[in-house]
């Protein structure tokens, strides 16, 4: 996802996010719920900050929609589907990945307040990078830690800005260490999802071609 040219100043937590829910977590959660954003913008809570970003550029949208169409076909009759534009909720954190794989009927994995879906029911997330240091750090570093903390089994980054482009597939999350213990980077060619409902799904040149 892309970032606002003039971003909302983040509120940064003083304590490590691996600690139990703090007063600051609750304040951020209430502030996030009260936000009324104009159409075309989204807000996430990432590592003690509320971050606001607009929808992506054309290239960003092209890649996401190619991935979604191919995932739809791959997951047909599996009981799972790709979803987008839905909050994933975990311990007063909220993320909106570019795509995620979860049960076809999201009512099977509601969060407690009805604001999105429970991260425990999400099987895979996909982020497509956007230009700019802050945008790249969000997907490559901070969201990687957040998704690992939530125990999401598979995290995929489709990265136009890693040399000439690469796909990074991460599995085996360690929530306590906030890291994925297994990762596989493939320069734009064919990267294959190794596990979960999307096992065998190939992200090939037909998807990432300009």
Coordinates of C-alpha atoms in Angstrom, one line a residue:
X1 CA 0.0 0.0 0.0
X2 CA 1.1 3.6 -0.5
X3 CA 1.5 6.3 2.1
X4 CA 0.1 9.8 2.2
X5 CA 2.3 12.5 1.0
X6 CA 1.7 14.2 4.3
X7 CA 1.0 11.4 6.7
X8 CA -0.8 11.6 10.0
X9 CA 1.9 11.8 12.6
X10 CA 2.1 8.3 14.2
X11 CA 1.6 7.8 17.9
X12 CA 4.5 5.5 18.9
X13 CA 4.3 3.0 21.7
X14 CA 6.9 3.3 24.5
X15 CA 6.8 -0.4 25.3
X16 CA 7.6 -3.4 23.1
X17 CA 4.5 -4.6 21.3
X18 CA 5.1 -8.1 22.4
X19 CA 4.0 -7.1 26.0
X20 CA 0.4 -7.6 27.1
X21 CA -2.2 -5.0 25.9
X22 CA -1.3 -1.7 27.5
X23 CA -3.3 1.5 28.1
X24 CA -1.7 3.0 25.0
X25 CA -2.9 0.0 23.0
X26 CA -6.4 0.7 24.2
X27 CA -6.2 4.5 23.4
X28 CA -5.0 3.7 19.9
X29 CA -7.8 1.2 19.5
X30 CA -10.4 3.7 20.5
X31 CA -8.9 6.4 18.3
X32 CA -8.8 4.1 15.3
X33 CA -12.4 3.1 15.8
X34 CA -13.5 6.7 15.9
X35 CA -11.7 7.7 12.7
X36 CA -13.9 8.9 9.8
X37 CA -11.7 8.8 6.7
X38 CA -12.6 10.1 3.2
X39 CA -13.3 7.5 0.5
X40 CA -10.1 6.1 -0.9
X41 CA -8.1 6.1 2.4
X42 CA -7.5 3.5 5.0
X43 CA -6.1 3.4 8.6
X44 CA -4.1 0.6 10.2
X45 CA -2.6 0.1 13.7
X46 CA 1.0 -1.1 13.1
X47 CA 3.5 -1.5 15.9
X48 CA 2.1 1.2 18.1
X49 CA 1.2 3.7 15.4
X50 CA -2.0 4.6 13.5
X51 CA -1.1 4.9 9.9
X52 CA -3.3 6.4 7.2
X53 CA -2.6 5.6 3.5
X54 CA -4.5 6.1 0.2
X55 CA -5.3 3.4 -2.3
X56 CA -2.5 2.3 -4.6
X57 CA -1.2 3.4 -8.0
X58 CA -2.3 1.7 -11.2
X59 CA 0.6 -0.8 -11.2
X60 CA -0.2 -1.7 -7.6
X61 CA -3.9 -2.4 -8.5
X62 CA -3.0 -4.4 -11.6
X63 CA -0.8 -6.8 -9.6
X64 CA -3.4 -7.3 -6.8
X65 CA -6.2 -8.0 -9.3
X66 CA -4.1 -10.4 -11.3
X67 CA -3.2 -12.3 -8.1
X68 CA -6.8 -12.3 -6.9
X69 CA -8.1 -13.7 -10.2
X70 CA -5.6 -16.5 -10.2
X71 CA -6.1 -17.3 -6.5
X72 CA -9.8 -17.5 -7.1
X73 CA -9.3 -20.2 -9.7
X74 CA -6.7 -22.0 -7.5
X75 CA -8.9 -22.0 -4.5
X76 CA -12.2 -23.0 -6.3
X77 CA -14.2 -25.6 -4.3
X78 CA -11.6 -25.5 -1.4
X79 CA -13.8 -23.6 1.0
X80 CA -11.3 -20.7 1.0
X81 CA -11.0 -17.5 -1.1
X82 CA -8.9 -14.4 -1.5
X83 CA -10.3 -11.3 0.2
X84 CA -9.3 -7.6 0.3
X85 CA -10.4 -4.3 1.9
X86 CA -11.2 -6.0 5.2
X87 CA -9.6 -5.4 8.6
X88 CA -7.6 -8.2 10.1
X89 CA -7.8 -7.8 13.9
X90 CA -5.3 -9.1 16.5
X91 CA -5.0 -7.8 20.1
X92 CA -6.0 -4.2 19.4
X93 CA -4.1 -4.1 16.2
X94 CA -5.7 -3.7 12.8
X95 CA -4.2 -4.4 9.3
X96 CA -5.6 -4.2 5.8
X97 CA -3.4 -6.4 3.6
X98 CA -3.6 -6.1 -0.2
X99 CA -5.0 -9.7 -0.2
X100 CA -5.5 -12.4 2.3
X101 CA -6.7 -16.0 2.2
X102 CA -9.4 -17.1 4.6
X103 CA -12.7 -19.1 4.7
X104 CA -15.0 -18.3 1.8
X105 CA -17.6 -17.1 4.3
X106 CA -15.8 -14.5 6.5
X107 CA -18.7 -14.8 9.1
X108 CA -16.8 -18.0 10.2
X109 CA -13.9 -15.9 11.6
X110 CA -15.4 -12.7 13.0
X111 CA -13.5 -10.5 15.5
X112 CA -15.2 -9.8 18.8
X113 CA -16.4 -6.3 17.9
X114 CA -17.6 -7.0 14.3
X115 CA -15.0 -4.7 12.8
X116 CA -13.3 -7.3 10.6
X117 CA -11.9 -10.8 10.9
X118 CA -9.9 -12.6 13.6
X119 CA -6.3 -13.0 12.5
X120 CA -6.4 -16.6 13.9
X121 CA -8.6 -17.6 10.9
X122 CA -6.4 -16.0 8.3
X123 CA -4.2 -18.5 6.4
X124 CA -2.1 -16.3 4.2
X125 CA -1.5 -12.6 3.6
X126 CA 0.0 -10.9 0.5
X127 CA 1.4 -7.4 0.2
X128 CA 2.4 -5.7 -3.0
X129 CA 5.0 -3.1 -2.3
X130 CA 4.8 0.6 -3.3
X131 CA 7.7 3.1 -3.9
X132 CA 9.1 5.1 -1.0
X133 CA 11.3 4.1 2.0
X134 CA 8.5 4.3 4.5
X135 CA 6.1 2.2 2.3
X136 CA 8.8 -0.5 1.7
X137 CA 9.8 -0.6 5.4
X138 CA 6.1 -1.1 6.3
X139 CA 5.7 -4.2 4.2
X140 CA 9.2 -5.6 4.4
X141 CA 9.9 -5.0 8.1
X142 CA 7.1 -3.8 10.4
X143 CA 4.2 -5.8 8.9
X144 CA 6.4 -8.8 8.7
X145 CA 6.8 -8.6 12.4
X146 CA 3.1 -8.0 13.0
X147 CA 1.9 -10.9 10.9
X148 CA 4.4 -13.2 12.6
X149 CA 3.2 -12.0 16.0
X150 CA -0.3 -12.9 15.0
X151 CA 0.8 -16.4 13.9
X152 CA -0.4 -16.0 10.3
X153 CA 1.1 -19.1 8.6
X154 CA 2.2 -17.6 5.3
X155 CA 3.2 -14.1 4.4
X156 CA 4.0 -13.2 0.8
X157 CA 5.6 -10.0 -0.5
X158 CA 5.5 -9.2 -4.2
X159 CA 8.3 -6.6 -4.4
X160 CA 8.8 -4.5 -7.6
X161 CA 11.6 -2.7 -5.8
X162 CA 13.8 -5.7 -4.8
X163 CA 16.4 -5.4 -7.6
X164 CA 14.5 -6.2 -10.8
X165 CA 11.6 -7.6 -8.7
X166 CA 11.2 -10.6 -6.4
X167 CA 8.7 -12.6 -4.5
X168 CA 9.4 -13.4 -0.8
X169 CA 7.5 -16.3 0.7
X170 CA 7.7 -16.6 4.5
X171 CA 6.4 -19.4 6.6
X172 CA 6.7 -20.9 10.1
X173 CA 6.0 -17.8 12.2
X174 CA 7.4 -17.5 15.7
X175 CA 5.0 -15.1 17.5
X176 CA 7.3 -14.7 20.5
X177 CA 10.2 -13.6 18.4
X178 CA 8.0 -11.7 15.9
X179 CA 9.7 -13.4 12.9
X180 CA 9.2 -16.0 10.3
X181 CA 11.7 -18.7 10.6
X182 CA 11.6 -19.9 7.0
X183 CA 11.7 -17.7 4.0
X184 CA 12.3 -18.2 0.3
X185 CA 13.1 -15.4 -2.1
X186 CA 12.6 -15.8 -5.9
X187 CA 13.5 -13.2 -8.4
X188 CA 10.5 -12.6 -10.7
X189 CA 9.9 -16.0 -12.2
X190 CA 7.9 -18.5 -10.4
X191 CA 7.4 -18.6 -6.6
X192 CA 5.2 -21.4 -5.2
X193 CA 3.2 -21.3 -2.0
X194 CA 4.4 -24.3 0.1
X195 CA 1.6 -24.9 2.5
X196 CA -2.0 -24.0 3.5
X197 CA -5.1 -23.7 1.4
X198 CA -3.1 -22.0 -1.4
X199 CA -0.4 -24.8 -1.4
X200 CA 0.9 -25.1 -4.9
X201 CA -0.2 -21.7 -6.1
X202 CA 2.4 -20.3 -8.4
X203 CA 3.2 -16.6 -8.7
X204 CA 4.8 -16.5 -12.1
X205 CA 5.8 -14.0 -14.8
X206 CA 2.3 -13.8 -16.2
X207 CA 1.3 -12.2 -12.9
X208 CA 4.2 -9.8 -12.3
X209 CA 5.0 -8.9 -15.9
X210 CA 4.7 -5.1 -16.6

